[in-house]
Coordinates of C-alpha atoms and ligand atoms in Angstrom, one line a residue:
X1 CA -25.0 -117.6 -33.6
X2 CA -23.3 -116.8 -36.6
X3 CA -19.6 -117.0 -36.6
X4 CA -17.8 -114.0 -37.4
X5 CA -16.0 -115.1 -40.3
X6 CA -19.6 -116.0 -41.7
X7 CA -20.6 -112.5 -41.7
X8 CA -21.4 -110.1 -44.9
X9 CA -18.9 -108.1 -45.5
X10 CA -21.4 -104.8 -45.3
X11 CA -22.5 -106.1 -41.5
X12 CA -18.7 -106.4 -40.7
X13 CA -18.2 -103.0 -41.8
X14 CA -21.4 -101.9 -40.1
X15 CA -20.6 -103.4 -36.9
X16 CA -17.0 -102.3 -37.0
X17 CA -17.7 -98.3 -38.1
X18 CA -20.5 -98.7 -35.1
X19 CA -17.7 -99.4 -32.2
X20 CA -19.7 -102.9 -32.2
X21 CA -16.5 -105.2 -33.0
X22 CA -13.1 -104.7 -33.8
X23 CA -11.3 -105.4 -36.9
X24 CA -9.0 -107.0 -35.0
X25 CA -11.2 -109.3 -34.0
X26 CA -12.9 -109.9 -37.2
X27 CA -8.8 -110.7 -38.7
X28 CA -8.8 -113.1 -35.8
X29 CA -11.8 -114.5 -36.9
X30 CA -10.8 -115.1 -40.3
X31 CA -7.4 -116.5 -39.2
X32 CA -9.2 -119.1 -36.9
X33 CA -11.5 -119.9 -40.2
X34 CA -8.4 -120.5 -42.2
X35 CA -6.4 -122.5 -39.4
X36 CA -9.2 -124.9 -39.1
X37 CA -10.3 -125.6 -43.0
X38 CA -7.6 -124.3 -44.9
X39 CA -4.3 -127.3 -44.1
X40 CA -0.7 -126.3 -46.2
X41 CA -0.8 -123.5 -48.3
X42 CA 0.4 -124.3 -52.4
X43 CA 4.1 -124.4 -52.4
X44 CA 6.1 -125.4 -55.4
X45 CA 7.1 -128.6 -53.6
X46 CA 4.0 -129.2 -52.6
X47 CA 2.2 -132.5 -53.2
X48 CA -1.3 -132.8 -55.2
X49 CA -2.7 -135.2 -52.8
X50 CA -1.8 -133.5 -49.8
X51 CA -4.4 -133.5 -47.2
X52 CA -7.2 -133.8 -49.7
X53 CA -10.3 -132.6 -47.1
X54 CA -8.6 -129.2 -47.0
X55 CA -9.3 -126.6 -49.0
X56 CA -6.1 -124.8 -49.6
X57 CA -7.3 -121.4 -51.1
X58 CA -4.0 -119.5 -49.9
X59 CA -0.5 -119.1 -51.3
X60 CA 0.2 -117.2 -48.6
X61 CA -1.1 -115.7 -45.2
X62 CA -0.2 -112.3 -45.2
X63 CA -0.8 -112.4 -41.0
X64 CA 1.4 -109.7 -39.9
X65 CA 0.7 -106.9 -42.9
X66 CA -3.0 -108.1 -41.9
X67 CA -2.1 -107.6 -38.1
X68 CA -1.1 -103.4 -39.2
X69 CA -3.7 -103.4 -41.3
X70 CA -6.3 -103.9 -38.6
X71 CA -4.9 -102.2 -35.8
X72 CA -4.3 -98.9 -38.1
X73 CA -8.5 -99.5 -38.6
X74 CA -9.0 -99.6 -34.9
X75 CA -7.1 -96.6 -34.3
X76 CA -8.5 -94.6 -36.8
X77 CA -11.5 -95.2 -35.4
X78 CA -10.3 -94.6 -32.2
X79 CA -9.2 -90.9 -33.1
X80 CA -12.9 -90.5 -34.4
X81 CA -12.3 -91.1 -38.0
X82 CA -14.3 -93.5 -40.5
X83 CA -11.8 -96.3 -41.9
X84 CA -14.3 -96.1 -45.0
X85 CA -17.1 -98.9 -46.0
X86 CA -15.1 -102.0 -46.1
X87 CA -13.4 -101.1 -42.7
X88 CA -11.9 -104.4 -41.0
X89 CA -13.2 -106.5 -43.9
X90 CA -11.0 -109.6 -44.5
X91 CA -10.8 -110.2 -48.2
X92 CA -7.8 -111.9 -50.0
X93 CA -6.5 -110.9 -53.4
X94 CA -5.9 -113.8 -56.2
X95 CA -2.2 -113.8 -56.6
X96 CA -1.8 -112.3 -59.9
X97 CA -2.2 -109.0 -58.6
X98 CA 0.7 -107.3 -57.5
X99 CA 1.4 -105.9 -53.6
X100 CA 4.4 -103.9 -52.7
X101 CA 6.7 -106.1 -50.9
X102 CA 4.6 -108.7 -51.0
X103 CA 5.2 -112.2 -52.8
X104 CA 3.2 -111.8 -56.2
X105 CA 3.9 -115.4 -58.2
X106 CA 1.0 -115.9 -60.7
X107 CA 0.9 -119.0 -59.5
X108 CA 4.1 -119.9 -61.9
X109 CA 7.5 -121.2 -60.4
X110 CA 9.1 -117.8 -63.2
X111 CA 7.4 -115.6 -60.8
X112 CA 8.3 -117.6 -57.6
X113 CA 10.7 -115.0 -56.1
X114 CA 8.9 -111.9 -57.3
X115 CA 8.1 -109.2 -54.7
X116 CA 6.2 -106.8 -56.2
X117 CA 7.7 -103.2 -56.1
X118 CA 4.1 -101.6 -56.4
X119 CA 0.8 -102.4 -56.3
X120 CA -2.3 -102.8 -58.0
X121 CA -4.9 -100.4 -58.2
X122 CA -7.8 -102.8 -57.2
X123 CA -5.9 -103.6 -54.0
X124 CA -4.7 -100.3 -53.4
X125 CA -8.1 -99.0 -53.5
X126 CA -9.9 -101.8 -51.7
X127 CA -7.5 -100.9 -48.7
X128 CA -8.1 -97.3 -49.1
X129 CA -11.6 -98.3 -48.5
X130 CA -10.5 -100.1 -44.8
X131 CA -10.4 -104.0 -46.4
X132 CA -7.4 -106.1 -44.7
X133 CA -5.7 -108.0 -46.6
X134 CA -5.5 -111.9 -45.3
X135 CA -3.1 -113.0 -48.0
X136 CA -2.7 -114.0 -51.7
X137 CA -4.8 -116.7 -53.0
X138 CA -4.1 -119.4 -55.6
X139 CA -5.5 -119.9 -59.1
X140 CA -4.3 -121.5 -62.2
X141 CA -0.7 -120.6 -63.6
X142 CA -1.0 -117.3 -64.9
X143 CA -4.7 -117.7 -64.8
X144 CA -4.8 -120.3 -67.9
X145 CA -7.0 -123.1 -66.9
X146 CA -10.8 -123.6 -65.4
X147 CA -9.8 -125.7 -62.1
X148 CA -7.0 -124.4 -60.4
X149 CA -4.7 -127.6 -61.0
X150 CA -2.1 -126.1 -63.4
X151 CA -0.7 -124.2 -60.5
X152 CA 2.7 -124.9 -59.6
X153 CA 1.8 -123.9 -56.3
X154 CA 0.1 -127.4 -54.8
X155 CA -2.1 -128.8 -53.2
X156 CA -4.4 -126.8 -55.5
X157 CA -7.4 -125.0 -54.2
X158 CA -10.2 -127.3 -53.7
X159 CA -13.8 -127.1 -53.5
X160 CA -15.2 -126.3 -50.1
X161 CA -19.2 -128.1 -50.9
X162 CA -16.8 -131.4 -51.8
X163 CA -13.5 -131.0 -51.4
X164 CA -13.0 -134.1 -54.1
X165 CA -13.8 -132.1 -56.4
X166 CA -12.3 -128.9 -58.1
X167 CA -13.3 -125.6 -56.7
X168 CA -13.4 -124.1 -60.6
X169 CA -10.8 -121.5 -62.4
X170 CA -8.9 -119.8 -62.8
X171 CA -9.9 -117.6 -59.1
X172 CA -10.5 -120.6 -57.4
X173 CA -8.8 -120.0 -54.4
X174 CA -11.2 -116.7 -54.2
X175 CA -14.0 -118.5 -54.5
X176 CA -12.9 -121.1 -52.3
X177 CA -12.0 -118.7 -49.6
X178 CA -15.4 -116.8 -50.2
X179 CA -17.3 -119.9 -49.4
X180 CA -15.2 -121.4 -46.9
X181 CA -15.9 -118.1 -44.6
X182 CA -11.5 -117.5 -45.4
X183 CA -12.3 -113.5 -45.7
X184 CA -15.7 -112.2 -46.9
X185 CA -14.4 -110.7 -50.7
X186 CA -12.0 -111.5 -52.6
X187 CA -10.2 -110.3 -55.5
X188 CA -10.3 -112.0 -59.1
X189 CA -10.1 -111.6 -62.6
X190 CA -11.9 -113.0 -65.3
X191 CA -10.9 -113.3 -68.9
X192 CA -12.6 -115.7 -70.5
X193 CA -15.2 -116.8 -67.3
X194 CA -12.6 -117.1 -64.6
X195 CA -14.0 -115.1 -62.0
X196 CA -18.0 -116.5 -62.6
X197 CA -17.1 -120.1 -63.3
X198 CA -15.7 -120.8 -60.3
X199 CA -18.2 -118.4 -58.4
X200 CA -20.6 -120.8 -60.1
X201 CA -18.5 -124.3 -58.6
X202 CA -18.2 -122.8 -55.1
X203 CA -21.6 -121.2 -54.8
X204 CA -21.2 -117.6 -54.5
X205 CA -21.3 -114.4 -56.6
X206 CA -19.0 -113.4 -59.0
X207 CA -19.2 -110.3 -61.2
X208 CA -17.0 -109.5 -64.2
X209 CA -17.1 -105.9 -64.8
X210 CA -17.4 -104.1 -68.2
X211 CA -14.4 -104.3 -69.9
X212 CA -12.6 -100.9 -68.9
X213 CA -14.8 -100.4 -65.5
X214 CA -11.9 -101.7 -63.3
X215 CA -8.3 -100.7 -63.7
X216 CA -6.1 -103.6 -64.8
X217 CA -3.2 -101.9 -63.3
X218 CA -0.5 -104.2 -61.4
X219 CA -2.6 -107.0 -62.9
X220 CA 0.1 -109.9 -64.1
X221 CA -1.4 -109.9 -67.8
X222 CA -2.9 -112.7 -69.5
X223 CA -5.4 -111.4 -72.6
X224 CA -4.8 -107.8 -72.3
X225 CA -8.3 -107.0 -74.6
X226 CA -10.2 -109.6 -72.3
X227 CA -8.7 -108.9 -68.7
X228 CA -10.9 -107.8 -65.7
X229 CA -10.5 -107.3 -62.5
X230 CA -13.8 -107.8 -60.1
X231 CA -15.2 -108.9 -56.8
X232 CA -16.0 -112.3 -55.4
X233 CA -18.7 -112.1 -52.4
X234 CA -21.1 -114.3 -50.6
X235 CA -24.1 -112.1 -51.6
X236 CA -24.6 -109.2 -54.2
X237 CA -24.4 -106.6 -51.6
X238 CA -21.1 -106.9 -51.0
X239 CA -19.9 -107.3 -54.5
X240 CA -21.8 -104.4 -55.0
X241 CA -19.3 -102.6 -52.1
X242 CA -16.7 -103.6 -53.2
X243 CA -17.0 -102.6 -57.3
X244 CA -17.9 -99.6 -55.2
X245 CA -14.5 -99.0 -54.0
X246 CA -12.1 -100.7 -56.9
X247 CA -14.0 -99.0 -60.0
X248 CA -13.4 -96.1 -61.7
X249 CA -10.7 -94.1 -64.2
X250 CA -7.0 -94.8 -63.2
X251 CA -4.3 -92.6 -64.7
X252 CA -2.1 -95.8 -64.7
X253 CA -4.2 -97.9 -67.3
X254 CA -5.2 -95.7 -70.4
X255 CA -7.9 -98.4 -71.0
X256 CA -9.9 -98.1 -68.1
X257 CA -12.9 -95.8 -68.7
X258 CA -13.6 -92.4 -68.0
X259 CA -17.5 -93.3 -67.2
X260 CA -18.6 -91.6 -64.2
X261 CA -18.9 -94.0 -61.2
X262 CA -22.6 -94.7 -60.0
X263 CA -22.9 -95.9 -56.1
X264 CA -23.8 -99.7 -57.1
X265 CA -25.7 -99.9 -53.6
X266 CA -28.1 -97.1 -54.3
X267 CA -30.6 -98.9 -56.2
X268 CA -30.1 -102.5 -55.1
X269 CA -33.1 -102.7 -53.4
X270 CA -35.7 -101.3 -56.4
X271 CA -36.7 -104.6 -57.5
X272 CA -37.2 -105.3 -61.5
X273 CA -40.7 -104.8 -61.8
X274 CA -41.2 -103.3 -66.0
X275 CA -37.5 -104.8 -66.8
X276 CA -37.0 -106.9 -69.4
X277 CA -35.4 -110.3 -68.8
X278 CA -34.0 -112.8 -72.0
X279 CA -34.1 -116.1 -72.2
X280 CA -32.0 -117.6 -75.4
X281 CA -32.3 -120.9 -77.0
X282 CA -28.1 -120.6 -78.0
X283 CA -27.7 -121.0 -74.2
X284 CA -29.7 -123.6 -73.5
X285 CA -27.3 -125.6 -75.5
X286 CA -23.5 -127.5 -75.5
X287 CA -21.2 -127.3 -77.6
X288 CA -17.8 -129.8 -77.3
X289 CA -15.4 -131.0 -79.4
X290 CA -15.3 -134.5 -80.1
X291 CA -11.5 -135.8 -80.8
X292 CA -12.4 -138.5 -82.4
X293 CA -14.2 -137.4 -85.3
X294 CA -12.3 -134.1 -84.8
X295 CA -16.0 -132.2 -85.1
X296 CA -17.8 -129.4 -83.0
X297 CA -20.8 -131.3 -81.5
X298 CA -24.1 -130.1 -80.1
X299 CA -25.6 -131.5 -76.6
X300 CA -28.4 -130.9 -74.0
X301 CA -28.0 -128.9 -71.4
X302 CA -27.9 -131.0 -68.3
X303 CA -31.7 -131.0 -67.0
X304 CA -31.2 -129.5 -63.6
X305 CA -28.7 -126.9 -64.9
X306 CA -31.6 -125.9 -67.4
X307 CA -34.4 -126.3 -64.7
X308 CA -32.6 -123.8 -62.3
X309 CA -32.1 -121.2 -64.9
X310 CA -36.3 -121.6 -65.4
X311 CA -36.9 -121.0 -62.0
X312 CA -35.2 -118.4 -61.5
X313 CA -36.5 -116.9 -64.8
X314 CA -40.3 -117.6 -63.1
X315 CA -38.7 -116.0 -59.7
X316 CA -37.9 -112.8 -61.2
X317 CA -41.8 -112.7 -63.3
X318 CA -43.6 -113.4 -59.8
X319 CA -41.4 -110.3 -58.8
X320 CA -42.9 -108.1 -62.1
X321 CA -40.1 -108.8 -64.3
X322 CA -40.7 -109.2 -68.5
X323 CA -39.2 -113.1 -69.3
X324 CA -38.5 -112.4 -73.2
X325 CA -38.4 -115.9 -74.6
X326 CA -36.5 -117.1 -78.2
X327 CA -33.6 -114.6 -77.8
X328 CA -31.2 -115.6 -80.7
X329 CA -27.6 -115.2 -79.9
X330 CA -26.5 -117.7 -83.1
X331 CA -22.9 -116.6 -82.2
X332 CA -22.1 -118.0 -78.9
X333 CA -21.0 -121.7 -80.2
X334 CA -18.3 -119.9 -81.6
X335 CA -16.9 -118.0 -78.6
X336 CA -14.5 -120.8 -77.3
X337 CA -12.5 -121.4 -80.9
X338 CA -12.3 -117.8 -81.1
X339 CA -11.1 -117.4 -77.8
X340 CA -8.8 -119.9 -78.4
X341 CA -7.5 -118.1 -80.7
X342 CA -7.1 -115.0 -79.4
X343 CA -6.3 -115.0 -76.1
X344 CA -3.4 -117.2 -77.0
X345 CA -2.2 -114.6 -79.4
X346 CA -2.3 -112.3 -76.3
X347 CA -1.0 -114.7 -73.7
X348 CA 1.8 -115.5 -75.9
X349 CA 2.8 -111.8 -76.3
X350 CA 2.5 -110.7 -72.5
X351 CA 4.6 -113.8 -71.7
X352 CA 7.8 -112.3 -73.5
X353 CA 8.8 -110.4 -70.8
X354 CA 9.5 -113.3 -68.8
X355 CA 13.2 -113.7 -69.7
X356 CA 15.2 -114.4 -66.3
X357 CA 17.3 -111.2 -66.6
X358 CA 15.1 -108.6 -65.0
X359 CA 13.3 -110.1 -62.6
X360 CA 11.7 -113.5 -61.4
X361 CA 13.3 -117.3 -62.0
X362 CA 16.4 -117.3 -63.7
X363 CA 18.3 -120.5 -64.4
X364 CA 21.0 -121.6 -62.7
X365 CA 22.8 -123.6 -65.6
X366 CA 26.0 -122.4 -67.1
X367 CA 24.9 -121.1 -70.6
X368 CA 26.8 -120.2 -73.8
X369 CA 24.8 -116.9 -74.2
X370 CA 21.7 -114.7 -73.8
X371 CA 20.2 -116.8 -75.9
X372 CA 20.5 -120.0 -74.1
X373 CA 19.8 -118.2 -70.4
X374 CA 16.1 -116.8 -72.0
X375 CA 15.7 -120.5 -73.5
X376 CA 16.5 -122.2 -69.9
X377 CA 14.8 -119.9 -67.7
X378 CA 12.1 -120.0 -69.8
X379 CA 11.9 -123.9 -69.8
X380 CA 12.6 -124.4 -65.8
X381 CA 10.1 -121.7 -65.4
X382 CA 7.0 -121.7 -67.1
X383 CA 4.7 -124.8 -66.6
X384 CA 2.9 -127.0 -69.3
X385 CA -0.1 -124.6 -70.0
X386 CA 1.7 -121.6 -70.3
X387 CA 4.0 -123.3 -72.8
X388 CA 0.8 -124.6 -74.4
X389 CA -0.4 -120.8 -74.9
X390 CA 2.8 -119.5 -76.2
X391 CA 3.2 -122.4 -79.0
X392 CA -0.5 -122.0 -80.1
X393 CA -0.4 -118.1 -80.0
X394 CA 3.3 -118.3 -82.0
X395 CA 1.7 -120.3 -84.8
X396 CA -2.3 -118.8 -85.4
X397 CA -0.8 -115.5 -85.4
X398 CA 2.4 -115.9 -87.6
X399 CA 2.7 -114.2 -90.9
X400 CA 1.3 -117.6 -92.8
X401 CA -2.0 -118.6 -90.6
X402 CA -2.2 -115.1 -89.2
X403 CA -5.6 -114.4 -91.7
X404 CA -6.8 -118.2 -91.6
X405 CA -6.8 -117.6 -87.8
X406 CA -5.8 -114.7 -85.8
X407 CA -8.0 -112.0 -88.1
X408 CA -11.2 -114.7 -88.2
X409 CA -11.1 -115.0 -84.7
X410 CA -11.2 -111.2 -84.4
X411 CA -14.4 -111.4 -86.7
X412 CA -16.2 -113.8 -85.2
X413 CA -15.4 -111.4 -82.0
X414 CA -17.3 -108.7 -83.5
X415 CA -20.5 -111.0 -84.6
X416 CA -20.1 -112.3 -80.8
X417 CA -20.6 -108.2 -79.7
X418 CA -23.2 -108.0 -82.3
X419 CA -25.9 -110.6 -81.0
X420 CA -25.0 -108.3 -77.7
X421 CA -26.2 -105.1 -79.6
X422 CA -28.7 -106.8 -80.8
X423 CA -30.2 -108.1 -77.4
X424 CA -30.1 -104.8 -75.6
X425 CA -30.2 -102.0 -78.3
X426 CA -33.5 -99.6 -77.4
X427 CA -34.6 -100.0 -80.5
X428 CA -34.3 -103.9 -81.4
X429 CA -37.0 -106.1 -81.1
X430 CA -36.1 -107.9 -77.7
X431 CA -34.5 -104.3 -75.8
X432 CA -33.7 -106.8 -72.9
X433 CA -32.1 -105.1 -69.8
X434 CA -30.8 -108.4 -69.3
X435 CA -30.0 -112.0 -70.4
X436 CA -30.3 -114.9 -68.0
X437 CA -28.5 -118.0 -69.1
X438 CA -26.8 -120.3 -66.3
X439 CA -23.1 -120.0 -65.8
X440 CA -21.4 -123.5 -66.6
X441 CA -22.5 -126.2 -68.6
X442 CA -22.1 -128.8 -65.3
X443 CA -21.4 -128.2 -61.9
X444 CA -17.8 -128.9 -60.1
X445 CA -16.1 -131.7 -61.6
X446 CA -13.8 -134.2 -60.3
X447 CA -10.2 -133.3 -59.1
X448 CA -8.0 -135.1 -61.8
X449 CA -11.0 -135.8 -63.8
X450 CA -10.6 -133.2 -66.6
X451 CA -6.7 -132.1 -66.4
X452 CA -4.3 -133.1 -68.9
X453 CA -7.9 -132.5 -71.5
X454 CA -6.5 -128.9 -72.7
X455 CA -9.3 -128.6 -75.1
X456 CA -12.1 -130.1 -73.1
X457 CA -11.2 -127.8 -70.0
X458 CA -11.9 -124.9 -72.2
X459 CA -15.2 -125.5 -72.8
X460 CA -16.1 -125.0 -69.4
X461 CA -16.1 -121.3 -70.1
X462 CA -18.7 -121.8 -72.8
X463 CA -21.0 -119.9 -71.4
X464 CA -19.3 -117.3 -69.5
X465 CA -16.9 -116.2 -72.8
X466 CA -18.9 -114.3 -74.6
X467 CA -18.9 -111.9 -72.2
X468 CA -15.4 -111.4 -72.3
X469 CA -15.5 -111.2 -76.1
X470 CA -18.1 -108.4 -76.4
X471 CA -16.6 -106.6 -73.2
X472 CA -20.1 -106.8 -71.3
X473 CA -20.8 -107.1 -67.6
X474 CA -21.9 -110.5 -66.4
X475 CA -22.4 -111.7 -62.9
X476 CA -22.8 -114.8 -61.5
X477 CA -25.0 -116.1 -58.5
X478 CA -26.0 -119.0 -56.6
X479 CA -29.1 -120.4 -58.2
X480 CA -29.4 -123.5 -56.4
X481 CA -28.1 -127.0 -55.9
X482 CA -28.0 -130.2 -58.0
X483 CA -28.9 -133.7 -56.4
X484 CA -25.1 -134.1 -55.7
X485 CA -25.6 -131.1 -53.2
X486 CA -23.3 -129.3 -55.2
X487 CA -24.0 -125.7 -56.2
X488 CA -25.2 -124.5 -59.4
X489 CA -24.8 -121.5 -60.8
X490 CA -27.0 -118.9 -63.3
X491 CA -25.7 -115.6 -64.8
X492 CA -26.7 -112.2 -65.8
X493 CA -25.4 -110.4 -68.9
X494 CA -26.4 -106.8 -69.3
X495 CA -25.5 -103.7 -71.8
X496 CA -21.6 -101.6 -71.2
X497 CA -21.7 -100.4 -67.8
X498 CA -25.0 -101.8 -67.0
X499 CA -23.7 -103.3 -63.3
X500 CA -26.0 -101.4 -61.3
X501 CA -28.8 -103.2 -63.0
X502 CA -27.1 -106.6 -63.0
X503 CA -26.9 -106.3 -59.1
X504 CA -30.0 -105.1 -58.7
X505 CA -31.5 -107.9 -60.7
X506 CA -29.2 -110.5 -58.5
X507 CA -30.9 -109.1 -55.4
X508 CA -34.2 -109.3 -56.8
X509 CA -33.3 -113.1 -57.1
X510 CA -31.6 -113.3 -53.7
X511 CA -35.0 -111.7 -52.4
X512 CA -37.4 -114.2 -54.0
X513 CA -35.3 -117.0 -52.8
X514 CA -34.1 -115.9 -49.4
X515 CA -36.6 -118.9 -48.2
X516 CA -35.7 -121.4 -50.9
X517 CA -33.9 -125.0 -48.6
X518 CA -31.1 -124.6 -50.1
X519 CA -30.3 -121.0 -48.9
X520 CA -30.0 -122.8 -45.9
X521 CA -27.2 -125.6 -46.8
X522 CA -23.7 -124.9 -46.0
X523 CA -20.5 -125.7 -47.7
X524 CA -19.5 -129.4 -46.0
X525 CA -16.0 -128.3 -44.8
X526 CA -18.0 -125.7 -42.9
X527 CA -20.7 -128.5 -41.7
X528 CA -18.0 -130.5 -40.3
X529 CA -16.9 -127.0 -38.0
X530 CA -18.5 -126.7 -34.7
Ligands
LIG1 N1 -10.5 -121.0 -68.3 C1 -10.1 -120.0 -69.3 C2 -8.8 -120.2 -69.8 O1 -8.2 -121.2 -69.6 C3 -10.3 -118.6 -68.7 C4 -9.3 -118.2 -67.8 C5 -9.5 -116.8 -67.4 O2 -10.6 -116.3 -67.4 N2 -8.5 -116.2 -66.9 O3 -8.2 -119.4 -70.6

């Protein structure tokens, strides 16, 4: 039988709204799941290596706000009303969103005594909607990395299908947790691939949102043009539930959009028989930067990262699906430099406000002056990356480089969104309602393998960036697993506010392959459960 904190997320709700379980006892569920897999939460004294078969998602178990949570479900059912369609679902929220009263640290020792005195809309309207909150979830300091080991919060989130290895980033302890059955959603955002790259790593679904579709209010800011807040599910029901519940116009962010919110569930089942699928040469390709010639350098695709993108290209033709072939997207080798670029220009500017005087870590050395306390508070607080960002960002965008780099970059960004327009415009010569590339140019790497490589670590989001750039909706799914048993990942990239069709496409796949072996393999801290 199916453990309960192996369920969807819609049949939790289901059974839940029926009178067939109680959220109670799907919280104590998920609290048994993350007793027996998750070990010592990230703490800023924390040791790397500590217990290094655990996954450690969490930066903290929320247990008794989730303990209110789920009895005020079960009561409301009790006096005959409906808690909404997450009701009872366990779900934890990466912690660079804020909660009211609740620790919210960005993963950074600067934040490390910040309790939120509001909270985000994405939480606020995920609980509105009857989700319990299990607790706050780790990720890379202020979301800057693609593995989760810049956190000062350690041990790091590792990856529940080998826990040797890195579970992806920066919302790796969402989809850790997701995998690991440690709540059935969860929370993350994605700025430059961080919510589909490690979807992709752990093996689940991931969807960024169009840029705008989900209020970015009470999220901790990194690139405040590339930020988005979205779901992380085991299947594209649920993420489809939950963009449900957390999408939509907020009076709070003047950049979230106006556009009238579909039901993303409606149409899931429709199939994509007539719909027109891409396929593009630029993404069947590498690009990395070789330090010692200093160059941009061109590479294969790894075979069985390329072969599973094929399949599930024929999967969605034996289905009725168009494949387009030869879709040219010539701009996507650039999307790293420029992102590079850019977000650090943005990264660097949201990080001012981290000063020591009006909230978070503030140094406890006797200083001269203002001056000296921003300076010290600043150094004790912020980690190696974030320093990183701020020094990169300071220089491209001074007055001196700020056209060489900073106004190039924002170029390149609109050639990036053009391929885009290009791709899906009605009147082009591909009209694609979709392109299908895979997610990440390998599958989960190596704890320790890849940190310290700033530049290299980047490239991981090769693929996923361009999204970010052009502001389009991409989601990630499971699309199979390499010889290592370790899960691969392929992505959807549609038109603005094309999720509906995204999802409905990523059920179509999850239909053709609900009989494929490895649907059937399980994460191996799970195998090792009884
Ligand atoms: N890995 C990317 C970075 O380091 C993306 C992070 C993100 O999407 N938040 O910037």
């Amino acid at each position: 039988m199916t453990h309960l904190a192996d369920l969807p997320a819609h049949e939790i709700a289901r059974r839940i709204r029926a009178g067939e379980l109680r959220a109670t006892e799907a919280l104590d569920a998920a609290l048994e799941r993350i007793r027996a897999v998750d070990g010592a939460p990230g703490r800023l004294d924390g040791g790397r290596d500590e217990q290094p078969d655990k996954v450690h998602a969490f930066i903290s178990v929320t247990e008794e706000r989730a303990r209110a949570q789920a009895a005020a479900v079960d009561a409301r059912l009790a006096a005959g009303e409906d808690p909404g369609p997450l009701a009872g679902v366990p779900y934890t929220a990466k912690d660079i969103f804020t909660v009211k009263d609740v620790l919210s640290t960005a993963a950074s020792r600067i934040l490390s005594n910040f309790k939120a005195p509001y909270t985000a809309t994405v939480v606020e309207r995920i609980e509105a909607a009857g989700a319990v909150m299990l607790g706050k979830v780790n990720l890379d300091e202020f979301t800057y990395g693609s593995s989760n080991e810049s956190s000062a919060y350690q041990p790091s989130s590792r990856n529940p299908w080998d826990p040797s290895r890195v579970p992806g980033g920066s919302s790796g302890g969402s989809a850790a947790a997701v995998a690991a059955g440690e709540g059935a959603i969860s929370l993350g955002t994605d700025t430059g691939g961080s919510i589909r790259q490690p979807a992709s790593f752990c093996g689940v679904v991931g969807l960024k949102p169009t840029y705008g579709r989900v209020s970015r209010y009470g999220l901790i800011a990194f690139g405040s043009s590339l930020d988005c807040p979205g779901p992380v599910a085991r299947n594209v029901r649920d993420a489809a539930l939950t963009l449900n519940t957390i999408a939509g116009p907020d009076p709070r962010d003047s950049t979230a959009a106006n556009a009238p919110l579909p039901d993303y569930t409606v149409a899931l089942e429709d199939g994509v028989k007539g719909m027109r699928i891409g396929l593009s040469p630029d993404y069947d390709k590498l690009t990395f930067f070789n330090h010692d010639t200093g160059k941009m350098e061109s590479r294969e695709m790894p075979e069985e990262i390329s072969k599973a993108v094929l399949a599930a290209a024929e999967a969605l033709a034996a289905q009725g699906a168009e494949i387009v072939e030869g879709v040219p997207m010539p701009h996507t080798r650039y999307g790293i430099p420029c992102y590079t670029v850019i977000s650090r220009v943005e990264a660097a500017s949201n990080l001012h406000r981290y000063d020591g005087v009006k909230y978070g870590h503030r140094s406890a050395a006797k200083v001269k002056d203002l001056r000296e306390l921003y300076r010290r508070s600043r150094a004790e607080g912020l980690g190696q990356e974030p320093k990183l960002r701020i020094l990169m960002g300071m220089y491209v965008s001074a007055a001196q480089y700020s056209e060489q780099y900073y106004r190039r970059a924002l170029q390149v960004r609109s050639l990036i969104r053009g391929d885009f327009d290009d791709a899906f415009v009605a009147k082009g010569a591909h009209k694609l309602d979709a392109l299908l590339t895979a997610t990440t140019p390998t599958t989960a790497f190596g704890m320790a393998s890849m940190y310290g490589d700033s530049v290299l670590m980047q490239f991981a989001d090769q693929l996923t960036v361009t999204a970010n750039h052009a502001g389009v909706p991409a989601l990630s799914l499971p699309g199979g697993l390499s010889a290592e048993r370790l899960p691969i990942g392929i992505q959807l990239i549609g038109p603005d506010f094309s999720e509906a069709t995204l999802l409905r496409i990523g059920r179509a796949y999850e239909v053709a392959t609900a009989d494929a072996a490895w649907r059937t393999e399980r994460p191996a801290v799970l195998a090792q459960l009884k």
